[in-house]
N, CA, C and O atoms as a Tinker XYZ file with bonds, in Angstrom:
   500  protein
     1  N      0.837000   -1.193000    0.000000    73     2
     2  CA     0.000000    0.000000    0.000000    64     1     3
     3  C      0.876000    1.248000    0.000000    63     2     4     5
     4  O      2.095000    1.228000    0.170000    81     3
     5  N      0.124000    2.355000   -0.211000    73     3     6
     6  CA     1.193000    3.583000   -0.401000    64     5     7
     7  C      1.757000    4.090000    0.700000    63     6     8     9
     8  O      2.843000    4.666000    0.643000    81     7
     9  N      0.836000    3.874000    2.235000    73     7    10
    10  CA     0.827000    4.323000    3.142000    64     9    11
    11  C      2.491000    3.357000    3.768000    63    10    12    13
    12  O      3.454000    3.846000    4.359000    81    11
    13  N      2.168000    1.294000    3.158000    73    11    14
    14  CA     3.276000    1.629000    3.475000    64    13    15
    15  C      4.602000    1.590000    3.246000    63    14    16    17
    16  O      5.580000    1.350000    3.954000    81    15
    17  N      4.393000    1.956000    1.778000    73    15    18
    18  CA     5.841000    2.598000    1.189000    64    17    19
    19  C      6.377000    3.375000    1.810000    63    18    20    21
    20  O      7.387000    3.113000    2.463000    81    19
    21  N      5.671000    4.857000    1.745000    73    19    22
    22  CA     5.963000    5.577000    2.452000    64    21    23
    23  C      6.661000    5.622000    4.329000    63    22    24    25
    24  O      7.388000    6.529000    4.733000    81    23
    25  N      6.231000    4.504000    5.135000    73    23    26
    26  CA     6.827000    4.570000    6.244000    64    25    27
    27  C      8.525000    3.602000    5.649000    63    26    28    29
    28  O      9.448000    3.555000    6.462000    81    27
    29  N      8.708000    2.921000    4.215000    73    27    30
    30  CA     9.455000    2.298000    4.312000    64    29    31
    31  C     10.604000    3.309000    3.847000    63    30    32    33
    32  O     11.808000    3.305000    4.104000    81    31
    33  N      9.776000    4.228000    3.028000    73    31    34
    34  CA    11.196000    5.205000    2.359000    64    33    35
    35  C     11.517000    6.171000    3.814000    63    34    36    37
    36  O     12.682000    6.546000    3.948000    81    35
    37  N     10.663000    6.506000    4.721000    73    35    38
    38  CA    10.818000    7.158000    5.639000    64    37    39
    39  C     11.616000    6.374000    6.652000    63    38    40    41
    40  O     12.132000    6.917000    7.629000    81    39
    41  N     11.707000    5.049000    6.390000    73    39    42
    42  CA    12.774000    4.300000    8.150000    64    41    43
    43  C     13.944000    4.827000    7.209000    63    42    44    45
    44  O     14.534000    5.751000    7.771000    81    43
    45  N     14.436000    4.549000    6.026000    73    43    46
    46  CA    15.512000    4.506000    4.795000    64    45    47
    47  C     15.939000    5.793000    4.706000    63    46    48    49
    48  O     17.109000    6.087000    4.463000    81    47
    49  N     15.235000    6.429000    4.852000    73    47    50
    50  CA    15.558000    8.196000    4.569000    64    49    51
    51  C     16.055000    8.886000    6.005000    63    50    52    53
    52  O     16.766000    9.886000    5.909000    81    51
    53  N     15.734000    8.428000    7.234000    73    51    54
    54  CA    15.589000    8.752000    8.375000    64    53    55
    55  C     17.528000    8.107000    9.010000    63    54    56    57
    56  O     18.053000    8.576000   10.020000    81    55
    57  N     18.261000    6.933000    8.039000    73    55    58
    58  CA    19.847000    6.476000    8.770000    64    57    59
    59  C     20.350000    8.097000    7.939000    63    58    60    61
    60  O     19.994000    8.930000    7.105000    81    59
    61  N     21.483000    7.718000    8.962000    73    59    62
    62  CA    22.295000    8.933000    8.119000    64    61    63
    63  C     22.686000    9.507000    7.053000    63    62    64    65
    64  O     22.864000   10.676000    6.712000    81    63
    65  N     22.884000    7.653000    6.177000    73    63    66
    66  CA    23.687000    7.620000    5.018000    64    65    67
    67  C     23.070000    6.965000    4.459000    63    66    68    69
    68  O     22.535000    5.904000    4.783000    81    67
    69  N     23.062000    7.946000    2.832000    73    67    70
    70  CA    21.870000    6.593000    2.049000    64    69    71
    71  C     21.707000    7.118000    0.620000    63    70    72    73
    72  O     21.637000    8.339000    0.484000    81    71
    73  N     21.613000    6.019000   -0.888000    73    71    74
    74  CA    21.263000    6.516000   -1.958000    64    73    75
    75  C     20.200000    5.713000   -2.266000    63    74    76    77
    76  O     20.260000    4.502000   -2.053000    81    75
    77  N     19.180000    6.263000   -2.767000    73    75    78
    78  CA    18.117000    6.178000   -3.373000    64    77    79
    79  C     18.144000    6.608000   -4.850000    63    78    80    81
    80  O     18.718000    7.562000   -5.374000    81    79
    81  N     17.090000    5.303000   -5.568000    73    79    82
    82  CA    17.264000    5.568000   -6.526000    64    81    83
    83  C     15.615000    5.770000   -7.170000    63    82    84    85
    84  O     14.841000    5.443000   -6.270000    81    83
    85  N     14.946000    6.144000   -8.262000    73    83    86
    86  CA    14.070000    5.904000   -8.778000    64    85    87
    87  C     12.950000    7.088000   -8.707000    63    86    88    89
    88  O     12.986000    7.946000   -7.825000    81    87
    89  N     12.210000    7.059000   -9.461000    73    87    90
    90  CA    11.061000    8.732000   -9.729000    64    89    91
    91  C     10.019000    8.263000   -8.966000    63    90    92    93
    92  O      9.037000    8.967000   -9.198000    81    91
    93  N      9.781000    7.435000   -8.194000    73    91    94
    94  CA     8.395000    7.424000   -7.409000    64    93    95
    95  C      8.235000    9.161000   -6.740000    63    94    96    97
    96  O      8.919000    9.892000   -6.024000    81    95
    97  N      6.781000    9.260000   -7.536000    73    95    98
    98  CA     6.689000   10.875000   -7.361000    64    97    99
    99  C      6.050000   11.130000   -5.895000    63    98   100   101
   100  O      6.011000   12.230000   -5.343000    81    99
   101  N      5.546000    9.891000   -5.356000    73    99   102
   102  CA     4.826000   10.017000   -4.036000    64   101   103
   103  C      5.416000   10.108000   -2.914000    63   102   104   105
   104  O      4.805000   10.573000   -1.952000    81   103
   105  N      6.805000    9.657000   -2.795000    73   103   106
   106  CA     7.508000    9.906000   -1.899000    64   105   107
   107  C      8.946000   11.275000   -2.427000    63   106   108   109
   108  O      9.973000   11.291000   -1.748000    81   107
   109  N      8.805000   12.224000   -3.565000    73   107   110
   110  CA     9.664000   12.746000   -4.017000    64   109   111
   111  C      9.810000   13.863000   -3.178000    63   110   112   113
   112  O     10.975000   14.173000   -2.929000    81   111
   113  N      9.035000   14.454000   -2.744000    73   111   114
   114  CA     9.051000   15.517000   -1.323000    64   113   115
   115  C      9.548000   15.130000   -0.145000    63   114   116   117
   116  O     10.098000   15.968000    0.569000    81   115
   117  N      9.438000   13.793000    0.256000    73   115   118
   118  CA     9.938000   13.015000    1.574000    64   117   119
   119  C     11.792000   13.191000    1.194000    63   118   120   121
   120  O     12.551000   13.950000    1.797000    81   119
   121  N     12.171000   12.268000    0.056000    73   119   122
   122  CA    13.233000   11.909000    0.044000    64   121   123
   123  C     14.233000   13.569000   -0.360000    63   122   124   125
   124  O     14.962000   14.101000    0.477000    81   123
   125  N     14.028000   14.101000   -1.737000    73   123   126
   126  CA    14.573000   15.528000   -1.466000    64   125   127
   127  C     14.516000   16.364000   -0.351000    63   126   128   129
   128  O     15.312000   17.254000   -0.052000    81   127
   129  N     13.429000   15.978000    0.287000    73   127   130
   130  CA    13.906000   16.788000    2.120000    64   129   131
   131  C     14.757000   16.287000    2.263000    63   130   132   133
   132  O     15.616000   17.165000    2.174000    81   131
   133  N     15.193000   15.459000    2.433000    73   131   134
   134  CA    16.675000   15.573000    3.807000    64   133   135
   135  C     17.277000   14.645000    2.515000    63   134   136   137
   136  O     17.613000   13.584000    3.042000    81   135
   137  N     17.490000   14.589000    1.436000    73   135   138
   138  CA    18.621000   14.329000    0.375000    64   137   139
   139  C     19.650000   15.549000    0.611000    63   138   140   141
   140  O     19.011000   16.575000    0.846000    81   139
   141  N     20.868000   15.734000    0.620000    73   139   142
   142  CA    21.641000   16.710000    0.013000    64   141   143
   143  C     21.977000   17.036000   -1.146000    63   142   144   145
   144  O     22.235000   18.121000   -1.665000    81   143
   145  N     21.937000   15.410000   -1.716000    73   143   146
   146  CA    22.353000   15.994000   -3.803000    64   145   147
   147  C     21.231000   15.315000   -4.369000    63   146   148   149
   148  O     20.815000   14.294000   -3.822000    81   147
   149  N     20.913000   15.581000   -4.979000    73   147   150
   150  CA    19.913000   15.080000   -6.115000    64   149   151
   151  C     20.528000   15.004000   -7.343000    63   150   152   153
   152  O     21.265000   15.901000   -7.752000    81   151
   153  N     20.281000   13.999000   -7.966000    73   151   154
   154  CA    20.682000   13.893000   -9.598000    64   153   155
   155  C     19.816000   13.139000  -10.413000    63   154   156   157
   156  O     19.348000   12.002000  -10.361000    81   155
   157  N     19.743000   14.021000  -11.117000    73   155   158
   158  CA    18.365000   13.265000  -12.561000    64   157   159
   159  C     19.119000   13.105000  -13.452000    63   158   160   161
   160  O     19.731000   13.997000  -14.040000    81   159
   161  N     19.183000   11.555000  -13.731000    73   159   162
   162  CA    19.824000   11.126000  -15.313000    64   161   163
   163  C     18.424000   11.319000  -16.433000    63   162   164   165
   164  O     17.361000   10.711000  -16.307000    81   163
   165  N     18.796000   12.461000  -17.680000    73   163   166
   166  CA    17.891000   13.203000  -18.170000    64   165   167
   167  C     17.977000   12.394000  -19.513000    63   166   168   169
   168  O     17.632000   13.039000  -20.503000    81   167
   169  N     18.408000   10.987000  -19.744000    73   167   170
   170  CA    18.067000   10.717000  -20.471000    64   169   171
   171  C     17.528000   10.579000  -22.186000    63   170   172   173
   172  O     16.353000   10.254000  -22.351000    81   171
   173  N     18.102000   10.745000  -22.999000    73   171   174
   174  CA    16.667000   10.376000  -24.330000    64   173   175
   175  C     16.090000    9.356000  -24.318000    63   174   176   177
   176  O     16.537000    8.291000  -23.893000    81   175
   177  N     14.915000    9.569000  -24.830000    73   175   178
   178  CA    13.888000    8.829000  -24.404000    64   177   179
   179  C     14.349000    7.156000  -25.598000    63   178   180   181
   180  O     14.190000    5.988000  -25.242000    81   179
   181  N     14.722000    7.473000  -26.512000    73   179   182
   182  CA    15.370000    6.417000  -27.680000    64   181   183
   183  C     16.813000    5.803000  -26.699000    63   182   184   185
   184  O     16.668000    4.589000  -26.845000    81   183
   185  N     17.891000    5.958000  -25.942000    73   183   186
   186  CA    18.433000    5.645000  -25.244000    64   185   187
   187  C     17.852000    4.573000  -24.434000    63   186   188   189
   188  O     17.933000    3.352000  -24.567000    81   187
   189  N     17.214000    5.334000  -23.518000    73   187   190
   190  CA    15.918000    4.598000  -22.419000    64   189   191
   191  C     15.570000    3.243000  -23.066000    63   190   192   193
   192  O     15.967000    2.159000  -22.639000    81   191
   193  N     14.731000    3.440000  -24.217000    73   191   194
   194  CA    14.084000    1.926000  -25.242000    64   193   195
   195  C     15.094000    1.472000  -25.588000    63   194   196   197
   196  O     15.125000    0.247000  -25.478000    81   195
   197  N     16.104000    1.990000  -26.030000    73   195   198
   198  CA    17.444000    0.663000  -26.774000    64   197   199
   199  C     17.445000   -0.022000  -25.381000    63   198   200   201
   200  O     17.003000   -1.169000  -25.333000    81   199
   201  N     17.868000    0.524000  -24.317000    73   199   202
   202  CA    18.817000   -0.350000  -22.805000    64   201   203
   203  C     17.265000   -1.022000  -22.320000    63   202   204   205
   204  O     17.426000   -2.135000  -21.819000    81   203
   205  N     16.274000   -0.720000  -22.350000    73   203   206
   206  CA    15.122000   -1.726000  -22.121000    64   205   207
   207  C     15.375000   -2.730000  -22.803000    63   206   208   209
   208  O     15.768000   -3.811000  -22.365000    81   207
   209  N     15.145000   -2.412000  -24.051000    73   207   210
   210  CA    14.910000   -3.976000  -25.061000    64   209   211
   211  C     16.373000   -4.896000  -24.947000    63   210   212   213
   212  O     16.318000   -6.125000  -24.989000    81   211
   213  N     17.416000   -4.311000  -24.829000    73   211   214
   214  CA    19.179000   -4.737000  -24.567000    64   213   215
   215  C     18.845000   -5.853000  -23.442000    63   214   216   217
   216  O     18.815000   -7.083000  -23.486000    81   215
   217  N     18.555000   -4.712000  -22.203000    73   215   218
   218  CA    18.390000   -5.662000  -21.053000    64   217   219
   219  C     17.295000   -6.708000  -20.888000    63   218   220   221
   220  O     17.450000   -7.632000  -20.090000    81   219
   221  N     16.003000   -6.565000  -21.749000    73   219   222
   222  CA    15.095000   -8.113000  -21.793000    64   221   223
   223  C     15.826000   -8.895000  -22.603000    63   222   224   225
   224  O     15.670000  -10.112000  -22.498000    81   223
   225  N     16.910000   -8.294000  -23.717000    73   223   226
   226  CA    17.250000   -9.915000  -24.682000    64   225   227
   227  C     18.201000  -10.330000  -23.728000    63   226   228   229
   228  O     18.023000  -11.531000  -23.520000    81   227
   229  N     19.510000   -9.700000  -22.776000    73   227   230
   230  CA    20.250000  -10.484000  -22.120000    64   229   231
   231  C     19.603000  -11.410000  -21.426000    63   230   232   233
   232  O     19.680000  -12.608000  -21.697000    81   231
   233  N     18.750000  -10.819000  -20.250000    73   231   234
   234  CA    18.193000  -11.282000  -19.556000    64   233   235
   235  C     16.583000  -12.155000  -19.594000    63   234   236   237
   236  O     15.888000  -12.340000  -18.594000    81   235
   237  N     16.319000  -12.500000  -20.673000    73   235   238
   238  CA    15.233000  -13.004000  -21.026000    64   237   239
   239  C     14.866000  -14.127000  -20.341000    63   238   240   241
   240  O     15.579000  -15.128000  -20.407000    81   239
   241  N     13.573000  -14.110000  -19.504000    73   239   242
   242  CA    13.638000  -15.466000  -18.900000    64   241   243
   243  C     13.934000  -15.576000  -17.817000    63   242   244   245
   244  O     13.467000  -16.380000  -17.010000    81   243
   245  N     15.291000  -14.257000  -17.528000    73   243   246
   246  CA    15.907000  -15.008000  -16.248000    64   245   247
   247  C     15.298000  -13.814000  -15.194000    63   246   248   249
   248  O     14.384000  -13.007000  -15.364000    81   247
   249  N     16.228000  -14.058000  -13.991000    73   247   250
   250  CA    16.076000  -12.867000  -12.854000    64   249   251
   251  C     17.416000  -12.309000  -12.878000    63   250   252   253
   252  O     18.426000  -12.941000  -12.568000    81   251
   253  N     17.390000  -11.247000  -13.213000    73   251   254
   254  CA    18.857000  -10.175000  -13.263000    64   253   255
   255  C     19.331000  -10.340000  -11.809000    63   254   256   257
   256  O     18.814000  -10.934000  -10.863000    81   255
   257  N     20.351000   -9.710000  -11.907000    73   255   258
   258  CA    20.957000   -9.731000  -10.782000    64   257   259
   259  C     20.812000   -9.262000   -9.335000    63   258   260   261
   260  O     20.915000   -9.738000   -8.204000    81   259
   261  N     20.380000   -7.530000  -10.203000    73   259   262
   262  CA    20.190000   -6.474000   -9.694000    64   261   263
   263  C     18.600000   -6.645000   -9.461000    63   262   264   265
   264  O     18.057000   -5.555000   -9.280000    81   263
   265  N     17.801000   -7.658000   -9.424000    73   263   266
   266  CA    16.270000   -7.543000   -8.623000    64   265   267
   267  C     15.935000   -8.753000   -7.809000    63   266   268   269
   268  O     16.683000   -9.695000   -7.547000    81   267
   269  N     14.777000   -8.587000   -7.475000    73   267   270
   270  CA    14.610000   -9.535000   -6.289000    64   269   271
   271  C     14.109000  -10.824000   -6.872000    63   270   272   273
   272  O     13.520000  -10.863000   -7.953000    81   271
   273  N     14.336000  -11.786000   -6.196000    73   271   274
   274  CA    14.235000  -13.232000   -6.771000    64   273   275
   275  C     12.009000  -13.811000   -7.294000    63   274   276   277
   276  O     10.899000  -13.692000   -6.775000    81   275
   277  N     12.549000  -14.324000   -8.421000    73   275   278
   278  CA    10.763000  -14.310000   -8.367000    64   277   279
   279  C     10.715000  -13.296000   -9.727000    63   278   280   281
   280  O     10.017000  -13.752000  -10.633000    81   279
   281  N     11.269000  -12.163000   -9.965000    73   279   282
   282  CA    11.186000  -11.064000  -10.850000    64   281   283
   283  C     11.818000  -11.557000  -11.808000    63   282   284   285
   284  O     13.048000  -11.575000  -11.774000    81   283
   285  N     11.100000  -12.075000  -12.896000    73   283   286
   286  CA    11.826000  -12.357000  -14.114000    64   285   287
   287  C     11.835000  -11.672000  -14.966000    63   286   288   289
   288  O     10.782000  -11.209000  -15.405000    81   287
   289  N     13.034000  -11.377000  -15.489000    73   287   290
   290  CA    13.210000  -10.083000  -16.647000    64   289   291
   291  C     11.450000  -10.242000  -17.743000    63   290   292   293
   292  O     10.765000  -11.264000  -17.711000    81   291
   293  N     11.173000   -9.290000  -18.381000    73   291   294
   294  CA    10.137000   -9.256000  -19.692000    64   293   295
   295  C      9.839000   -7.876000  -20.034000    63   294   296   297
   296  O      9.557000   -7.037000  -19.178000    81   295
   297  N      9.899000   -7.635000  -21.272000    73   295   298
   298  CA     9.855000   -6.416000  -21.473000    64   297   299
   299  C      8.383000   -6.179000  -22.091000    63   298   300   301
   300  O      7.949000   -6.899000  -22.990000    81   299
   301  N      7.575000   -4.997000  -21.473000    73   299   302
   302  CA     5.866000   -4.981000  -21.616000    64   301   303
   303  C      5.827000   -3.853000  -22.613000    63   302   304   305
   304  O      6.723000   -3.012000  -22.674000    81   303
   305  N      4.985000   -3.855000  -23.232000    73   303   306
   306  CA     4.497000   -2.651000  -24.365000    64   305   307
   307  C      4.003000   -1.830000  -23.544000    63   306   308   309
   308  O      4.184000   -0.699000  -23.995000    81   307
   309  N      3.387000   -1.797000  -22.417000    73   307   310
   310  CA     3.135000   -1.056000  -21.443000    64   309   311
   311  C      3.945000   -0.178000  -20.791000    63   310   312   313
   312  O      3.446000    0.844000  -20.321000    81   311
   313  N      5.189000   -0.413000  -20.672000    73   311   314
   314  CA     6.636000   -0.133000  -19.908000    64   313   315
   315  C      6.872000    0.644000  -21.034000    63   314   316   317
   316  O      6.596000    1.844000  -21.006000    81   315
   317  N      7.367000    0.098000  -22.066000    73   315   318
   318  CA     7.693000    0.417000  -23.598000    64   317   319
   319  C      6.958000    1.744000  -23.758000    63   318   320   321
   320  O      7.722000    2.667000  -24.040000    81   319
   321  N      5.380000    2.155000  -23.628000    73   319   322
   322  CA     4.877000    3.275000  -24.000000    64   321   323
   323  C      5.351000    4.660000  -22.851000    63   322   324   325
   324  O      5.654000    5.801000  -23.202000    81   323
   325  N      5.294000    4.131000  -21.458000    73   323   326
   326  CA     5.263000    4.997000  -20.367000    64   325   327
   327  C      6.851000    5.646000  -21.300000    63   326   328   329
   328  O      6.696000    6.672000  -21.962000    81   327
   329  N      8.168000    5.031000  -21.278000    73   327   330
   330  CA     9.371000    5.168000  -21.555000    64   329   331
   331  C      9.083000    6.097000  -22.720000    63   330   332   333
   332  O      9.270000    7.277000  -22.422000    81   331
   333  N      8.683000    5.887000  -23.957000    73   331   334
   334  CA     8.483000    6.737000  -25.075000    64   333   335
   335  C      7.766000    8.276000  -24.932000    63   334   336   337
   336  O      8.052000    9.260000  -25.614000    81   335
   337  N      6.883000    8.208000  -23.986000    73   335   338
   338  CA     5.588000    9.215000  -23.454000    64   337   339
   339  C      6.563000    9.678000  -21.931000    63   338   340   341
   340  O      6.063000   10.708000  -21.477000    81   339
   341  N      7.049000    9.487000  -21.582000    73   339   342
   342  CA     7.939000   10.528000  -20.308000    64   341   343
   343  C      8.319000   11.609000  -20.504000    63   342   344   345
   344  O      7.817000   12.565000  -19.913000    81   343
   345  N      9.263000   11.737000  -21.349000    73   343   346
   346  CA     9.858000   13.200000  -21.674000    64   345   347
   347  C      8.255000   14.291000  -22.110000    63   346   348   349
   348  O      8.381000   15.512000  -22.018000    81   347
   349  N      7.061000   13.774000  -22.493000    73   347   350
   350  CA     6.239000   15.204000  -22.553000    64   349   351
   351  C      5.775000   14.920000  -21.786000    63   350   352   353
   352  O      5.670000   15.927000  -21.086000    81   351
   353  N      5.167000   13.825000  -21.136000    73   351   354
   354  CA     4.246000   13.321000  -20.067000    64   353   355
   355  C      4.251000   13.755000  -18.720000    63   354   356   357
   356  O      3.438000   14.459000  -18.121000    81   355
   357  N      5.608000   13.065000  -18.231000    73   355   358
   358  CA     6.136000   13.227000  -17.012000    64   357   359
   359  C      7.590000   13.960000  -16.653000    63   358   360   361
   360  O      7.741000   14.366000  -15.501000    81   359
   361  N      8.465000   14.101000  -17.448000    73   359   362
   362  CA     9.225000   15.143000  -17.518000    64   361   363
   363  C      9.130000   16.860000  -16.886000    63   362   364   365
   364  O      9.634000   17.525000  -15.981000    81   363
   365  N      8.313000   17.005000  -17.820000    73   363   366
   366  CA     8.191000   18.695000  -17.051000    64   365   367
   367  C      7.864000   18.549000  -16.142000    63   366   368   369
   368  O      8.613000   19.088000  -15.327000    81   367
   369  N      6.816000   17.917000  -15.583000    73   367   370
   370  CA     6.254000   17.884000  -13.784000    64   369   371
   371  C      7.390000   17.152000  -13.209000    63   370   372   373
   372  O      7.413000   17.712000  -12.113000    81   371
   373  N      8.145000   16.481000  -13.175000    73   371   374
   374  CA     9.138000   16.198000  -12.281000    64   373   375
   375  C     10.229000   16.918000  -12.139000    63   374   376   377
   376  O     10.861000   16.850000  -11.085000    81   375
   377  N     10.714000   17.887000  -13.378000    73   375   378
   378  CA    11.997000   18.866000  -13.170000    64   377   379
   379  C     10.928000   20.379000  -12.409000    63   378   380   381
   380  O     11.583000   21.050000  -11.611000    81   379
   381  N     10.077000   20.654000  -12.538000    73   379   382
   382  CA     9.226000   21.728000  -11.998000    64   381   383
   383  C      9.047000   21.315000  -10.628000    63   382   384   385
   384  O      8.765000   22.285000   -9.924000    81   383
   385  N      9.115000   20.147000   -9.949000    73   383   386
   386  CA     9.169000   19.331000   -8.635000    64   385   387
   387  C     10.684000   19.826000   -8.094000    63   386   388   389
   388  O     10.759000   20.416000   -7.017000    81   387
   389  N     11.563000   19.628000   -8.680000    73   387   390
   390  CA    12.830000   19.464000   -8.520000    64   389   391
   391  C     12.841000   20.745000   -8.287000    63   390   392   393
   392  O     12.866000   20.942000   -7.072000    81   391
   393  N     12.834000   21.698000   -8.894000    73   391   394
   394  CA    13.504000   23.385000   -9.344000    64   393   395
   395  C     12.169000   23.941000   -8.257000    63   394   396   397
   396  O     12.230000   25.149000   -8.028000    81   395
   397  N     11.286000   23.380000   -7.749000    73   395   398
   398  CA    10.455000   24.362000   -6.544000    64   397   399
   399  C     11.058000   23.541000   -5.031000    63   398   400   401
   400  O     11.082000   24.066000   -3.917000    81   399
   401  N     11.519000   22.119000   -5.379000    73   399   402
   402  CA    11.774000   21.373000   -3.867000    64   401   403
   403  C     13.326000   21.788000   -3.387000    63   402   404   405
   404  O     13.738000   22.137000   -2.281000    81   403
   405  N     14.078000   21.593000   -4.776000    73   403   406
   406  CA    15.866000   20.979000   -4.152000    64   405   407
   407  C     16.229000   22.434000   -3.377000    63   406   408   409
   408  O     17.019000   22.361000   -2.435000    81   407
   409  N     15.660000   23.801000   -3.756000    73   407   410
   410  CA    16.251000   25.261000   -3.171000    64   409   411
   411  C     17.860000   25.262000   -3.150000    63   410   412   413
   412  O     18.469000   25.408000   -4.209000    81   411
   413  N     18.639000   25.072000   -1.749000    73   411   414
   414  CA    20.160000   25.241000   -2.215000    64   413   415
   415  C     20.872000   23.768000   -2.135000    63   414   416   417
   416  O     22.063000   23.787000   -1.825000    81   415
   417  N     20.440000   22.858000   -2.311000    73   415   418
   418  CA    20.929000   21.334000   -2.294000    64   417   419
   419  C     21.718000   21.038000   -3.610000    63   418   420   421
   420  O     21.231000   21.588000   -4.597000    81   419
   421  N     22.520000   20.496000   -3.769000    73   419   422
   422  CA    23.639000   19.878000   -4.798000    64   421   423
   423  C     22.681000   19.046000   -5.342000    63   422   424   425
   424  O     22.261000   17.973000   -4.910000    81   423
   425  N     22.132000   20.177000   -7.180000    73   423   426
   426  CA    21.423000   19.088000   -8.191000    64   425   427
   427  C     22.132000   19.128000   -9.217000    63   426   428   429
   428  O     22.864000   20.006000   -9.675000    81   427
   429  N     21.856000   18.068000   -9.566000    73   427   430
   430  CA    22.672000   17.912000  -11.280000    64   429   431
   431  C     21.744000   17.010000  -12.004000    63   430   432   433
   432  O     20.999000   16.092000  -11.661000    81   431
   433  N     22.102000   17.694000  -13.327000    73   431   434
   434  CA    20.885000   16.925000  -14.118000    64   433   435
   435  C     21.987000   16.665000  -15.522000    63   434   436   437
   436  O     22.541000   17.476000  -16.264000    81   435
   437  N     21.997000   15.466000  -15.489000    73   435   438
   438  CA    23.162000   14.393000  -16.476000    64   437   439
   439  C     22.260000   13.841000  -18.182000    63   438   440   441
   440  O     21.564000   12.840000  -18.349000    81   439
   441  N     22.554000   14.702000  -18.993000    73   439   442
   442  CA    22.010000   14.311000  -20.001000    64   441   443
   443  C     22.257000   13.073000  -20.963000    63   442   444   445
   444  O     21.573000   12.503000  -21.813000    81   443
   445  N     23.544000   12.908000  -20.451000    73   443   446
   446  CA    24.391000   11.643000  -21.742000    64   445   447
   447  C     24.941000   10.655000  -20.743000    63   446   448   449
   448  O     25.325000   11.076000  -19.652000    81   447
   449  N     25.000000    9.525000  -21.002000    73   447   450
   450  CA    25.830000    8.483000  -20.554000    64   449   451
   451  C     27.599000    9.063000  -20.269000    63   450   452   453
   452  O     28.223000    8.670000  -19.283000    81   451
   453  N     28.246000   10.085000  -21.361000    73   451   454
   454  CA    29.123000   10.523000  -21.124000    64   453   455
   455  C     29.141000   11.864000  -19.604000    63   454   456   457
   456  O     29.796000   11.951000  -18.565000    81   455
   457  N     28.356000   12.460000  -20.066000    73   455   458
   458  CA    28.459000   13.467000  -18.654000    64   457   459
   459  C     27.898000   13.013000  -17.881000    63   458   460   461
   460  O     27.028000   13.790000  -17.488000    81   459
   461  N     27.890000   11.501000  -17.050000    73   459   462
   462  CA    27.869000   10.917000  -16.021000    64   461   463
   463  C     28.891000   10.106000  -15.910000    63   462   464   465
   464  O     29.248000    9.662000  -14.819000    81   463
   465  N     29.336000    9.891000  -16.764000    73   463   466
   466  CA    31.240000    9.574000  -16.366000    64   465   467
   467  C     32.505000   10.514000  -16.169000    63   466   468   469
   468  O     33.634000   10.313000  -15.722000    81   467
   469  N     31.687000   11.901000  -16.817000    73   467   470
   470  CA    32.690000   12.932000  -16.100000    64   469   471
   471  C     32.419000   13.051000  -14.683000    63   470   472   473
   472  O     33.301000   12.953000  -13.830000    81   471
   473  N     30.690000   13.349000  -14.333000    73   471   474
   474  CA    30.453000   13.619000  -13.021000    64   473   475
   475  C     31.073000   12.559000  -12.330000    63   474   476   477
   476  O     31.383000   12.743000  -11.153000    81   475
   477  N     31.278000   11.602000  -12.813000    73   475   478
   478  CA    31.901000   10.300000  -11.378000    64   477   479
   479  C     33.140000   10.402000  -11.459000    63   478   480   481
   480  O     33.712000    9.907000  -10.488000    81   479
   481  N     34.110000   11.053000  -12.583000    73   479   482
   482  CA    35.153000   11.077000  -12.545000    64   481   483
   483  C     35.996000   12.811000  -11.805000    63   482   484   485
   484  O     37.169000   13.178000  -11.866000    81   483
   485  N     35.190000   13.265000  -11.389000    73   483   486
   486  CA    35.072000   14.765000  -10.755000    64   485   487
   487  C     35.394000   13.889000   -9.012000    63   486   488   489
   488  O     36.326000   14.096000   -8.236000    81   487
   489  N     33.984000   12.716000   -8.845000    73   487   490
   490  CA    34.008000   12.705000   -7.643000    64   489   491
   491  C     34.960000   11.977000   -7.452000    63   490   492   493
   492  O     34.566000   11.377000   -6.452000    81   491
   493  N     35.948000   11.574000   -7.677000    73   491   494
   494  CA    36.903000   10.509000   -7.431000    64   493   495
   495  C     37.965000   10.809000   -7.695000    63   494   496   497
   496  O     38.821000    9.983000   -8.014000    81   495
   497  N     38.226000   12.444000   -7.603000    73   495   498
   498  CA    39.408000   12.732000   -7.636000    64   497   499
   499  C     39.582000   13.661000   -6.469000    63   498   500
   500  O     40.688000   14.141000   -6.221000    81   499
C-alpha cells in the first residue's frame, strides 16, 4: 500500500547515510527533504528503449541480478509506452518538482551516458 511505502522510504531516509534511486513521485518531497544531492539522469527517451529492449534480450527469462528473486526479466508494451511518453508526459512535472523542492541542495541533471562519467570522474578525484 502507499501508506506503506511511504513509512518504508521514511525508516531509509531517516539512517544517516543513504542513496536512493528511482522517480516514485509520491515519496519525491519526503526523500529531497533531507537528500543533500539530487541527480536526474535526463536521459533520451530512444536511449531509455534501446537499454530496455538490450536488457530483456540479455536477460530473457531469467532474474537479473540487480532484482529480487521471483522477478523475471520481460519487457511490456506497457513499460515500452510509459518510456516513449515521459519526456512530454512526465518530464516537465518532475523537473518543476525538482527546481520548486531541491532550493540550495547539490542538483545535477546528467544528459548523456558521457556526462555521467565525467560527473563520477570529478568525484573521485
Amino acid at each position: 500500500s502507499r501508506e506503506e511505502w511511504s513509512k518504508r522510504v521514511q525508516m531509509l531516509i531517516d539512517r544517516p547515510n543513504w542513496v536512493m534511486d528511482g522517480n516514485y513521485g509520491g515519496t519525491m518531497e519526503m526523500r529531497i527533504g533531507r537528500a543533500d544531492t539530487i541527480i536526474f539522469l535526463d536521459f533520451s527517451r530512444w536511449l531509455c528503449l534501446w537499454r530496455v529492449l538490450k536488457r530483456g534480450w540479455q536477460h530473457r527469462g531469467q532474474v537479473r541480478p540487480d532484482m529480487a528473486l521471483g522477478c523475471t526479466e520481460r519487457v511490456e508494451w506497457q513499460f515500452m509506452w510509459y518510456i516513449f511518453r515521459y519526456p512530454d508526459t512526465r518530464r516537465p512535472g518532475v523537473l518543476e518538482r525538482m527546481e520548486r523542492l531541491v532550493g540550495d541542495k547539490n542538483t545535477y541533471i546528467l544528459q548523456s551516458p558521457k556526462e555521467v562519467k565525467r560527473f563520477l570522474r570529478k568525484l573521485s578525484i
